[in-house]
Coordinates of C-alpha atoms in Angstrom, one line a residue:
Chain A
M1 CA 80.0 57.7 131.5
N2 CA 80.8 61.3 131.5
K3 CA 78.3 61.9 134.2
D4 CA 80.1 59.5 136.5
L5 CA 83.2 61.5 136.1
D6 CA 81.3 64.7 136.8
K7 CA 80.0 63.3 140.0
K8 CA 83.4 62.6 141.4
V9 CA 84.7 66.1 140.9
P10 CA 82.9 68.4 143.2
L11 CA 81.1 71.4 141.6
L12 CA 82.6 73.9 144.0
E13 CA 85.7 73.5 146.0
V14 CA 86.7 76.2 148.4
R15 CA 90.2 75.9 149.8
D16 CA 91.6 78.0 152.7
L17 CA 89.5 81.0 151.8
E18 CA 90.5 84.0 153.8
T19 CA 88.6 87.3 153.7
A20 CA 89.7 90.1 155.9
F21 CA 88.6 93.6 156.9
K22 CA 91.1 96.3 157.4
I23 CA 90.5 98.0 160.7
D24 CA 93.0 100.7 161.8
G25 CA 95.6 99.5 159.3
Q26 CA 95.4 95.9 160.5
Y27 CA 93.8 93.0 158.8
H28 CA 91.2 91.0 160.8
N29 CA 89.8 87.8 159.2
A30 CA 86.1 87.6 158.9
V31 CA 86.4 84.4 157.0
D32 CA 89.4 82.4 158.4
K33 CA 90.8 79.6 156.2
V34 CA 87.5 78.0 155.3
S35 CA 87.6 74.9 153.2
F36 CA 84.7 72.9 151.9
T37 CA 83.2 71.3 148.9
V38 CA 79.8 71.3 147.3
D39 CA 78.7 68.4 145.2
R40 CA 76.5 68.6 142.1
G41 CA 72.8 68.6 142.9
K42 CA 73.3 68.8 146.6
I43 CA 71.9 71.4 149.1
V44 CA 74.4 72.5 151.6
G45 CA 73.3 74.5 154.6
V46 CA 75.5 77.1 156.2
V47 CA 74.4 77.9 159.8
G48 CA 75.7 80.2 162.5
E49 CA 74.8 83.2 164.5
S50 CA 74.8 86.7 163.1
G51 CA 78.3 87.9 162.5
C52 CA 79.8 84.5 161.9
G53 CA 81.0 85.3 158.4
K54 CA 78.4 83.4 156.5
S55 CA 77.4 86.2 154.2
V56 CA 80.9 87.5 153.7
M57 CA 81.9 84.0 152.7
S58 CA 79.2 83.8 150.1
L59 CA 80.0 87.2 148.7
S60 CA 83.6 86.2 148.5
I61 CA 82.8 83.2 146.4
M62 CA 80.9 85.5 144.0
K63 CA 83.5 88.2 144.3
L64 CA 80.8 90.6 145.2
L65 CA 82.4 92.2 148.2
P66 CA 81.9 95.9 148.1
K67 CA 85.1 97.8 147.4
G68 CA 86.9 99.1 150.5
A69 CA 85.0 96.7 152.7
G70 CA 86.6 93.3 152.9
E71 CA 89.4 91.8 150.8
I72 CA 90.1 88.3 149.8
L73 CA 93.6 87.6 151.2
G74 CA 94.1 84.1 150.1
G75 CA 92.7 80.7 149.2
E76 CA 91.2 79.3 146.1
V77 CA 87.7 78.9 144.8
I78 CA 87.5 76.2 142.2
F79 CA 84.2 76.1 140.4
D80 CA 83.5 73.4 137.8
G81 CA 87.2 72.7 137.5
K82 CA 88.2 76.4 137.1
N83 CA 89.8 78.6 139.6
I84 CA 87.6 81.6 139.7
E85 CA 89.3 83.6 142.4
H86 CA 91.8 85.1 140.0
L87 CA 89.4 85.9 137.2
S88 CA 89.1 89.5 136.1
E89 CA 85.9 91.4 136.7
K90 CA 85.0 91.0 133.0
E91 CA 85.3 87.2 133.1
M92 CA 83.5 87.1 136.4
N93 CA 80.6 88.9 134.9
K94 CA 80.1 86.1 132.4
I95 CA 79.8 83.6 135.2
R96 CA 77.6 85.6 137.5
G97 CA 74.0 85.0 136.8
K98 CA 74.8 82.3 134.3
D99 CA 76.7 79.6 136.2
I100 CA 76.4 80.9 139.7
S101 CA 73.5 83.0 140.8
M102 CA 72.4 84.4 144.1
I103 CA 69.2 85.2 146.0
F104 CA 69.3 87.8 148.7
Q105 CA 67.7 88.2 152.1
E106 CA 65.5 91.2 151.5
P107 CA 63.0 90.7 148.7
M108 CA 61.7 94.2 149.4
T109 CA 64.9 95.9 148.3
S110 CA 66.5 93.4 145.9
L111 CA 64.3 94.3 142.9
N112 CA 64.8 97.7 141.2
P113 CA 61.7 99.8 141.9
V114 CA 61.7 101.6 138.6
F115 CA 61.5 98.6 136.2
T116 CA 58.8 96.1 135.6
I117 CA 59.3 92.5 136.8
G118 CA 59.5 91.2 133.2
Y119 CA 62.2 93.7 132.3
Q120 CA 64.4 92.6 135.2
I121 CA 64.1 88.9 134.4
E122 CA 64.7 89.6 130.7
E123 CA 67.8 91.5 131.6
V124 CA 69.5 88.4 133.0
L125 CA 68.7 86.6 129.7
H126 CA 69.9 89.5 127.6
N127 CA 73.1 89.6 129.6
H128 CA 74.1 86.1 128.9
F129 CA 72.3 85.0 125.7
N130 CA 71.7 86.5 122.3
I131 CA 68.0 86.3 122.5
S132 CA 65.2 88.3 120.9
K133 CA 62.9 90.5 122.9
Q134 CA 59.9 88.4 122.2
D135 CA 61.7 85.2 123.2
A136 CA 62.9 86.8 126.3
R137 CA 59.4 87.9 127.2
N138 CA 58.0 84.4 126.6
Q139 CA 60.8 82.9 128.6
S140 CA 60.2 85.2 131.5
I141 CA 56.5 84.3 131.6
K142 CA 57.5 80.7 131.6
L143 CA 59.9 81.2 134.4
L144 CA 57.4 83.1 136.5
K145 CA 54.9 80.3 136.0
S146 CA 57.6 77.8 137.1
V147 CA 58.0 79.6 140.4
G148 CA 54.3 79.4 141.1
I149 CA 53.1 82.8 140.0
S150 CA 49.7 82.2 138.5
R151 CA 49.0 85.5 136.7
A152 CA 52.4 85.5 135.1
E153 CA 51.2 87.3 132.0
Q154 CA 50.1 90.3 134.1
V155 CA 52.9 90.2 136.6
V156 CA 55.6 90.7 133.9
N157 CA 54.1 94.1 133.3
E158 CA 53.9 95.0 137.0
Y159 CA 56.3 96.9 139.2
P160 CA 57.9 95.5 142.4
H161 CA 55.8 97.7 144.7
Q162 CA 52.7 95.9 143.5
L163 CA 53.8 92.5 144.7
S164 CA 54.0 91.0 148.2
G165 CA 57.2 89.9 149.8
G166 CA 56.7 86.3 149.1
M167 CA 55.9 87.0 145.4
R168 CA 59.0 89.2 145.1
Q169 CA 61.1 86.4 146.5
R170 CA 59.6 84.1 143.9
V171 CA 60.5 86.6 141.3
M172 CA 64.1 86.7 142.6
I173 CA 64.2 82.9 142.4
A174 CA 62.9 83.1 138.8
M175 CA 65.7 85.6 138.0
A176 CA 68.3 83.4 139.7
I177 CA 67.3 80.3 137.8
A178 CA 66.7 82.1 134.4
C179 CA 70.0 80.8 133.0
Q180 CA 69.8 77.4 134.7
P181 CA 72.9 78.0 136.8
K182 CA 74.9 75.1 138.3
L183 CA 75.1 76.7 141.7
L184 CA 72.6 78.9 143.5
I185 CA 73.7 80.8 146.6
A186 CA 70.7 81.7 148.7
D187 CA 71.6 84.1 151.4
E188 CA 68.9 83.8 154.1
P189 CA 66.1 83.6 151.5
T190 CA 63.4 83.2 154.0
T191 CA 64.4 85.4 156.9
A192 CA 62.3 88.3 155.9
L193 CA 59.2 86.3 155.2
D194 CA 56.5 85.0 157.4
V195 CA 56.4 81.3 158.4
T196 CA 53.8 80.1 155.9
V197 CA 55.5 81.8 153.0
Q198 CA 58.8 80.5 154.3
A199 CA 57.6 76.9 153.9
Q200 CA 56.4 77.6 150.4
I201 CA 59.6 79.2 149.3
L202 CA 61.6 76.3 150.7
D203 CA 59.4 73.9 148.9
L204 CA 59.9 75.9 145.7
L205 CA 63.7 76.0 146.2
K206 CA 63.7 72.2 146.5
D207 CA 61.5 71.8 143.4
V208 CA 63.6 74.1 141.4
Q209 CA 66.7 72.3 142.6
S210 CA 65.5 68.9 141.6
V211 CA 64.2 70.0 138.2
N212 CA 67.4 71.8 137.2
D213 CA 69.8 69.5 139.0
M214 CA 71.7 72.4 140.5
A215 CA 73.5 72.7 143.8
I216 CA 72.4 75.2 146.4
I217 CA 74.4 76.8 149.2
L218 CA 71.7 77.8 151.7
I219 CA 72.8 80.4 154.2
T220 CA 70.6 80.6 157.2
H221 CA 70.5 80.9 161.0
D222 CA 67.4 78.7 161.2
L223 CA 68.3 75.1 162.0
G224 CA 64.7 74.2 161.2
V225 CA 65.2 75.2 157.6
V226 CA 68.4 73.2 157.4
A227 CA 66.7 70.1 158.8
E228 CA 63.9 70.5 156.2
I229 CA 65.8 70.7 152.9
C230 CA 69.6 70.3 153.3
D231 CA 71.7 67.4 152.5
E232 CA 74.8 68.6 154.3
V233 CA 75.4 71.2 157.0
I234 CA 78.3 73.5 157.7
V235 CA 78.3 75.1 161.1
M236 CA 80.3 78.3 161.2
Y237 CA 81.5 80.3 164.2
A238 CA 83.6 83.4 164.0
G239 CA 84.7 82.9 160.5
E240 CA 85.7 79.3 160.9
I241 CA 83.9 76.0 160.2
V242 CA 83.5 74.3 163.5
E243 CA 81.5 71.3 162.4
R244 CA 80.5 69.7 159.1
S245 CA 78.5 66.6 158.4
D246 CA 75.4 65.3 156.6
V247 CA 72.1 66.5 158.1
R248 CA 71.1 63.2 159.8
S249 CA 74.3 62.7 161.7
L250 CA 74.4 66.4 162.7
F251 CA 71.0 66.4 164.2
K252 CA 71.3 63.0 165.8
N253 CA 74.7 63.6 167.2
P254 CA 75.9 67.2 167.3
K255 CA 79.5 67.1 168.4
H256 CA 80.7 70.6 168.8
P257 CA 79.4 72.4 172.0
Y258 CA 78.5 75.3 169.8
T259 CA 76.2 73.2 167.6
Q260 CA 74.7 71.6 170.7
Q261 CA 73.9 75.0 172.1
L262 CA 72.4 76.1 168.8
M263 CA 70.1 73.1 168.9
N264 CA 69.2 73.8 172.5
S265 CA 68.0 77.2 171.5
I266 CA 65.3 75.8 169.2
P267 CA 61.9 75.7 170.9
K268 CA 60.6 72.1 171.3
L269 CA 57.0 71.2 171.7
D270 CA 57.7 68.3 174.1
A271 CA 60.3 70.1 176.2
E272 CA 59.6 70.4 179.9
E273 CA 61.9 73.2 180.8
E274 CA 60.1 76.6 180.8
K275 CA 63.1 78.6 179.6
L276 CA 64.5 78.4 176.2
G277 CA 68.2 77.7 176.0
S278 CA 70.5 80.5 174.8
I279 CA 74.2 80.9 174.2
K280 CA 75.8 83.3 176.7
G281 CA 77.5 86.4 175.2
I282 CA 77.8 87.4 171.6
V283 CA 80.2 86.6 168.8
P284 CA 83.4 88.6 169.6
S285 CA 84.0 91.5 167.3
L286 CA 86.8 91.1 164.7
K287 CA 89.2 93.1 166.8
E288 CA 88.6 91.1 170.0
M289 CA 89.0 87.8 168.4
P290 CA 91.5 85.5 170.1
R291 CA 94.4 84.7 167.9
V292 CA 95.3 81.5 169.7
G293 CA 93.1 78.8 171.0
C294 CA 89.5 78.0 170.3
K295 CA 87.5 81.1 169.4
F296 CA 84.4 79.7 171.1
A297 CA 86.2 79.0 174.4
N298 CA 85.0 82.1 176.3
R299 CA 81.4 81.2 175.7
C300 CA 81.7 77.4 175.9
P301 CA 80.1 75.6 178.8
K302 CA 82.6 72.7 178.4
A303 CA 85.7 74.9 178.1
M304 CA 88.9 73.4 179.5
P305 CA 92.1 75.3 180.4
E306 CA 93.8 74.0 177.3
C307 CA 91.1 75.5 175.0
T308 CA 92.7 78.9 175.2
E309 CA 96.2 77.5 174.5
I310 CA 95.7 75.0 171.7
T311 CA 94.0 75.9 168.4
P312 CA 91.8 73.0 167.4
V313 CA 91.7 71.9 163.7
L314 CA 88.8 70.5 161.7
A315 CA 89.2 66.7 161.8
E316 CA 87.1 63.9 160.3
D317 CA 85.8 60.8 162.0
E318 CA 85.3 57.5 160.4
K319 CA 81.8 58.4 159.3
G320 CA 82.8 61.7 157.6
H321 CA 81.6 63.9 160.4
E322 CA 84.0 66.7 160.8
V323 CA 84.4 68.7 164.0
S324 CA 86.9 71.2 165.3
C325 CA 87.0 70.9 169.1
L326 CA 89.6 69.8 171.7
L327 CA 87.0 67.4 173.3
F328 CA 87.9 65.2 170.4
E329 CA 91.4 63.8 170.2
A330 CA 91.6 64.2 166.4
S331 CA 91.4 68.0 166.7
K332 CA 94.6 68.1 168.8
T333 CA 97.3 68.0 166.2
E334 CA 100.9 68.9 166.0
E335 CA 100.0 72.0 164.1
G336 CA 97.7 73.2 166.8
T337 CA 100.2 72.7 169.6
K338 CA 103.0 74.3 167.6
I339 CA 101.2 77.7 167.7
T340 CA 101.4 77.9 171.4
Chain B
M1 CA 24.8 111.2 148.5
E2 CA 23.9 107.6 148.4
V3 CA 23.5 107.5 144.7
L4 CA 26.9 109.1 144.4
T5 CA 28.7 106.6 146.5
E6 CA 27.0 103.7 144.8
K7 CA 28.1 105.1 141.5
N8 CA 31.7 105.3 142.7
T9 CA 31.8 101.8 144.0
K10 CA 30.4 100.6 140.8
Q11 CA 32.9 102.4 138.7
T12 CA 36.1 101.4 140.3
P13 CA 36.0 97.6 139.9
S14 CA 35.0 98.0 136.2
K15 CA 38.3 99.7 135.4
P16 CA 40.9 97.2 134.2
P17 CA 43.8 96.8 136.7
K18 CA 46.5 98.8 134.9
S19 CA 50.1 98.9 136.1
M20 CA 51.3 102.4 136.4
S21 CA 55.0 103.0 136.3
P22 CA 56.4 105.3 139.1
W23 CA 56.7 107.9 136.4
A24 CA 53.1 107.6 135.4
I25 CA 52.0 108.0 139.0
A26 CA 54.2 111.1 139.3
R27 CA 52.7 112.6 136.1
R28 CA 49.2 112.2 137.4
K29 CA 50.1 113.9 140.7
F30 CA 51.8 116.7 138.8
V31 CA 48.7 117.3 136.6
R32 CA 46.6 117.6 139.7
N33 CA 48.8 120.3 141.1
K34 CA 47.0 123.6 140.0
L35 CA 49.8 126.0 140.8
A36 CA 52.3 123.9 138.9
M37 CA 50.0 123.5 136.0
V38 CA 49.4 127.3 135.7
S39 CA 53.1 127.9 136.0
S40 CA 53.8 125.4 133.3
F41 CA 51.3 127.0 131.1
F42 CA 52.8 130.5 131.7
L43 CA 56.4 129.2 131.1
L44 CA 55.3 127.4 127.9
T45 CA 53.6 130.6 126.6
V46 CA 56.7 132.7 127.3
M47 CA 58.9 130.1 125.7
I48 CA 56.8 129.8 122.6
M49 CA 56.5 133.5 122.1
S50 CA 60.2 134.0 122.6
F51 CA 61.4 131.3 120.3
L52 CA 58.8 132.2 117.6
A53 CA 59.6 135.9 117.9
P54 CA 60.8 136.3 114.3
Y55 CA 57.4 134.9 113.1
I56 CA 55.4 137.1 115.5
T57 CA 57.0 140.4 114.6
T58 CA 58.8 141.6 111.5
I59 CA 60.4 144.6 113.1
D60 CA 64.2 144.7 112.9
I61 CA 65.5 144.7 116.4
T62 CA 68.9 146.3 115.7
R63 CA 67.6 149.2 113.7
V64 CA 67.9 152.5 115.6
N65 CA 65.1 154.8 114.9
I66 CA 65.9 158.4 115.9
G67 CA 62.5 159.6 115.0
Q68 CA 60.8 157.4 117.6
M69 CA 63.0 157.8 120.6
S70 CA 61.6 157.4 124.2
L71 CA 58.0 157.1 123.3
P72 CA 55.5 155.9 125.9
P73 CA 53.3 152.9 125.2
S74 CA 50.9 153.5 122.3
G75 CA 48.9 151.6 119.7
E76 CA 51.9 151.4 117.4
H77 CA 54.4 150.5 120.1
W78 CA 52.6 148.4 122.7
L79 CA 55.2 148.9 125.3
G80 CA 56.7 152.1 124.0
T81 CA 60.3 152.6 122.7
D82 CA 63.6 153.0 124.4
K83 CA 66.2 155.7 124.2
S84 CA 67.4 154.5 120.8
G85 CA 63.9 154.3 119.4
R86 CA 63.7 150.5 119.5
D87 CA 60.4 148.8 120.2
V88 CA 60.4 147.5 123.8
F89 CA 57.8 144.7 123.2
V90 CA 59.9 143.3 120.3
R91 CA 63.0 143.5 122.4
L92 CA 61.3 141.7 125.2
L93 CA 60.4 138.8 122.9
Y94 CA 63.9 138.6 121.5
G95 CA 65.4 139.1 125.0
G96 CA 63.4 136.1 126.3
R97 CA 64.9 134.1 123.5
V98 CA 68.4 134.8 124.6
S99 CA 67.7 134.5 128.4
L100 CA 65.9 131.2 128.0
T101 CA 68.5 129.8 125.6
V102 CA 71.2 130.6 128.2
G103 CA 69.1 129.1 130.9
I104 CA 68.3 125.9 129.0
A105 CA 71.7 125.3 127.5
A106 CA 73.7 126.0 130.7
T107 CA 71.3 123.8 132.7
A108 CA 71.7 120.9 130.2
L109 CA 75.5 121.2 130.2
I110 CA 75.7 121.4 133.9
V111 CA 73.3 118.5 134.5
V112 CA 75.1 116.2 132.0
F113 CA 78.6 117.1 133.3
G114 CA 77.7 117.0 137.0
T115 CA 75.8 113.7 136.6
V116 CA 78.7 112.0 134.8
I117 CA 81.3 113.2 137.3
G118 CA 79.0 112.6 140.3
S119 CA 77.9 109.1 139.4
I120 CA 81.4 107.9 138.5
A121 CA 82.8 109.2 141.8
G122 CA 79.9 107.8 143.8
Y123 CA 79.9 104.4 142.2
F124 CA 83.6 103.6 142.1
G125 CA 84.5 105.3 145.3
G126 CA 88.1 105.1 146.7
V127 CA 90.8 106.9 144.7
V128 CA 88.5 107.8 141.8
D129 CA 86.1 109.4 144.2
S130 CA 88.8 111.4 146.0
V131 CA 90.4 112.7 142.8
L132 CA 87.1 113.7 141.2
M133 CA 85.7 115.3 144.4
R134 CA 88.9 117.3 145.0
F135 CA 88.6 118.5 141.4
T136 CA 85.0 119.5 142.1
D137 CA 86.0 121.4 145.3
F138 CA 88.6 123.2 143.2
I139 CA 85.9 124.3 140.7
L140 CA 83.5 125.3 143.4
N141 CA 86.2 127.5 145.0
F142 CA 86.7 129.5 141.8
P143 CA 85.7 133.1 142.2
F144 CA 82.8 133.1 139.7
L145 CA 82.7 136.8 138.8
V146 CA 86.4 137.2 138.3
F147 CA 86.6 134.1 136.1
V148 CA 83.6 135.2 134.0
I149 CA 85.2 138.6 133.4
V150 CA 88.6 137.1 132.5
L151 CA 87.2 134.4 130.2
N152 CA 84.9 136.8 128.5
A153 CA 87.8 139.0 127.8
I154 CA 89.9 136.1 126.4
L155 CA 87.2 134.6 124.3
F156 CA 85.7 137.8 123.1
G157 CA 85.4 137.9 119.4
K158 CA 86.3 134.3 119.0
L159 CA 83.0 132.8 119.9
S160 CA 79.6 134.5 119.6
G161 CA 78.8 136.3 122.8
V162 CA 75.9 134.2 124.1
W163 CA 77.8 130.9 123.8
V164 CA 80.8 132.3 125.7
L165 CA 78.5 133.1 128.6
I166 CA 76.9 129.6 128.4
V167 CA 80.2 127.8 128.4
V168 CA 81.6 130.0 131.2
I169 CA 78.6 129.5 133.4
S170 CA 78.5 125.8 132.9
V171 CA 82.2 125.2 133.4
L172 CA 81.9 126.8 136.8
G173 CA 78.4 125.6 137.7
W174 CA 78.5 121.8 137.7
G175 CA 80.1 121.3 141.1
G176 CA 76.9 121.4 143.1
V177 CA 75.2 118.8 140.8
A178 CA 78.2 116.5 140.9
R179 CA 78.1 116.6 144.7
L180 CA 74.4 116.0 144.9
V181 CA 74.5 113.1 142.4
R182 CA 77.4 111.5 144.2
S183 CA 75.7 111.6 147.5
K184 CA 72.5 110.1 146.1
I185 CA 74.4 107.4 144.3
L186 CA 76.3 106.6 147.5
S187 CA 73.1 105.9 149.4
E188 CA 71.3 104.3 146.4
K189 CA 74.1 101.8 145.6
E190 CA 73.8 100.3 149.1
N191 CA 70.5 98.8 148.1
E192 CA 70.4 95.1 147.5
Y193 CA 69.0 95.4 144.0
I194 CA 72.3 96.9 142.9
L195 CA 74.1 93.9 144.4
A196 CA 71.5 91.8 142.6
A197 CA 72.2 93.6 139.3
I198 CA 75.9 92.9 139.7
S199 CA 75.2 89.3 140.6
I200 CA 73.3 88.7 137.4
G201 CA 76.4 89.8 135.4
C202 CA 75.9 93.5 134.7
K203 CA 78.9 95.6 133.8
P204 CA 79.6 98.7 135.9
S205 CA 78.5 101.0 133.1
K206 CA 75.2 99.2 132.8
V207 CA 74.7 99.2 136.6
I208 CA 75.2 103.0 136.7
I209 CA 73.2 103.9 133.6
K210 CA 70.3 101.4 133.8
H211 CA 70.0 100.7 137.6
L212 CA 71.3 103.7 139.5
L213 CA 70.5 106.7 137.4
P214 CA 66.8 106.0 136.9
N215 CA 66.6 105.9 140.7
V216 CA 68.3 109.2 141.2
L217 CA 66.7 110.9 138.2
S218 CA 64.0 112.4 140.3
T219 CA 66.5 114.4 142.3
I220 CA 68.3 115.4 139.2
I221 CA 65.1 116.6 137.5
V222 CA 64.2 118.7 140.6
Q223 CA 67.7 120.1 140.8
A224 CA 67.6 120.9 137.0
T225 CA 64.5 123.0 137.3
I226 CA 66.0 125.0 140.2
L227 CA 69.2 125.4 138.2
F228 CA 67.2 126.6 135.2
A229 CA 65.8 129.5 137.2
T230 CA 69.3 130.2 138.8
M231 CA 70.9 130.3 135.4
I232 CA 68.4 132.8 134.0
V233 CA 69.1 135.0 137.1
A234 CA 72.8 134.6 136.6
E235 CA 72.5 135.7 133.0
S236 CA 70.4 138.7 133.9
G237 CA 72.7 139.6 136.8
L238 CA 75.9 139.4 134.6
S239 CA 74.3 141.3 131.8
Y240 CA 73.1 143.9 134.2
L241 CA 76.6 144.4 135.3
G242 CA 77.8 144.4 131.7
F243 CA 79.8 141.2 131.8
G244 CA 77.1 138.9 130.3
V245 CA 75.6 138.9 126.8
P246 CA 77.1 141.6 124.5
T247 CA 75.1 144.8 124.8
E248 CA 73.9 144.8 121.2
V249 CA 72.1 141.5 121.7
P250 CA 68.8 142.0 123.6
S251 CA 68.3 140.0 126.7
W252 CA 66.2 140.6 129.8
G253 CA 69.3 141.4 131.7
N254 CA 70.6 143.9 129.1
M255 CA 67.2 145.6 129.0
L256 CA 67.2 146.0 132.7
S257 CA 70.7 147.4 132.6
T258 CA 69.5 150.5 130.8
S259 CA 67.7 151.4 134.0
R260 CA 71.1 152.2 135.6
D261 CA 70.6 155.6 134.0
P262 CA 68.6 157.6 136.7
D263 CA 66.8 159.4 133.9
V264 CA 65.5 156.1 132.5
M265 CA 64.7 154.8 135.9
Q266 CA 62.6 157.8 136.8
N267 CA 61.0 158.9 133.6
M268 CA 60.8 155.9 131.3
P269 CA 59.4 153.0 133.5
W270 CA 57.9 151.3 130.4
T271 CA 61.4 150.3 129.3
W272 CA 62.4 148.4 132.4
I273 CA 59.2 147.3 134.2
P274 CA 58.2 144.8 131.5
P275 CA 61.5 142.8 131.5
A276 CA 61.5 143.0 135.3
V277 CA 58.0 141.6 135.5
V278 CA 58.5 138.9 132.9
L279 CA 61.8 137.8 134.5
T280 CA 60.2 137.6 138.0
L281 CA 57.2 135.7 136.8
T282 CA 59.3 133.3 134.7
I283 CA 61.6 132.5 137.6
L284 CA 58.6 132.2 140.0
S285 CA 56.8 129.8 137.7
I286 CA 59.9 127.7 137.2
N287 CA 60.3 127.4 140.9
F288 CA 56.6 126.4 141.3
I289 CA 57.1 123.8 138.6
G290 CA 60.1 122.5 140.5
E291 CA 58.1 122.3 143.7
G292 CA 55.4 120.5 141.8
I293 CA 57.8 117.9 140.4
K294 CA 59.3 117.4 143.8
D295 CA 55.9 116.7 145.3
A296 CA 54.9 114.5 142.4
L297 CA 58.1 112.4 142.7
N298 CA 57.8 112.1 146.5
P299 CA 56.0 108.8 147.2
K300 CA 55.0 110.1 150.6
S301 CA 53.0 113.1 149.5
Y302 CA 49.4 112.8 148.5
R303 CA 47.9 115.7 146.8

């Protein structure tokens, strides 16, 4: 009964999140009014080129933005029915690592070189539970085994420099799931690893997710990874969500020209063209970002004159596939035209 | 040859794979450094002899013996006596005690103070950083000698002489350490494991003490050894000029200051050569130890 109720309320709801960087006294939005929800037990992929605001968004959710670099200007982050955007640092510390945890891109640098693996896993446990040293040690061995490290009893006494990249990422995952969080944010967890290890880590993430019934936000620029394990996909461009749908419908029918171009740039075995597709140009820097119109317009092959005049909005079609592009009537709203 | 290699290959796998902490690896490297080991041995000997001086000799250092003034080295007085008839060897031991105490205490105070200020400034950044660093600049700009003379005059008689000197040197000396620690923390905190530590719910104090400081400790230790030598030199220099340890207390600097008298300089070399030699060797060995530690803690050096 209770579970049904839980299922209806999304685990994480982000509303109009705005994170900006101050450059020469002016605010420039790196994350621009992003709204989305994450349901319990779902894996949501966030894709986009480098510089699209994916990482800044995830750091904003955890309130981990480094001081002086990036400020949350507005919006709400509602986690498990609680608005966590206004929590103090102290209260936030109780949530971090316990209810929401994070895996980082670089397994080589995300473990502290002067402590043993066991010590670092136990630290999470000691931070959030009143647990004895022996229990914590047993628990950390169990965790290491659950992420597929066979010599767990030895590894707890080893230092990060003695492990390979893949093993370190496994340790990071063990740390992240130590307190059985409800949400795991994985910021490009496989980018720094080689392809075979990538597949193993993705499998592991999926296993861990189904065992603990947690939700994962998987940030990546690899559409292959998304296709493999995600339930839902959010495509981000220049700090905005341009398309959002379930995985099947996105891969079958990508609507936004940006998504289409991203898919074109994946090498295909059966493709006849010799050249791999690429998207012309780069993501404009924060200072050059157009304030009116579609931000992708200058790189878009299907750009129309009105694209630089009307700002499209994210609109849903009947199947729940959301897209923000003027090629679709729904994106042209009063709101958009008013700005011009 | 062949036998030897065979033996080696056989021996290595039989050893159980033992995890060495970064500190254990550094210790092993340090022990292999001959110069550093000899220096450590020398420094340790000097320290032990100085601090155990009251047990080694029973001669009263303050007693003036007019009957035995200015005697050259002999069986009774190994290094002779000075102009007041005091035994030079005994004074050398007691002098080491004072000089080393000043060095150790001042270094400890400076390192603690500098590390606290530097790590807070580096970690929190922003306004905290600006305020603390401007304060550090202010301290670094103080004219050292003038301040020492003034403070010595103010505190004279209220605190025992040696401790006045220690406090004065430390109060003025922590700026460099604070800057160094701040810069190391600034670069170290950019590492992802710090973000990871925050993301598992560590408080700022815990991040600084448990995650950042152990990673900058190597720099602090090396800096501390160099400081130790500098502080001994500072004590000697000030005492030589007459602004350091009160003259009735023997210290290496005070012993050297007697050589300001041309007569002593020319005709009584046994009163000033020993402290000069011991001082030089001590500082040299501290610097060698510092170099050794630096090498040992540097993961890129293989000795």
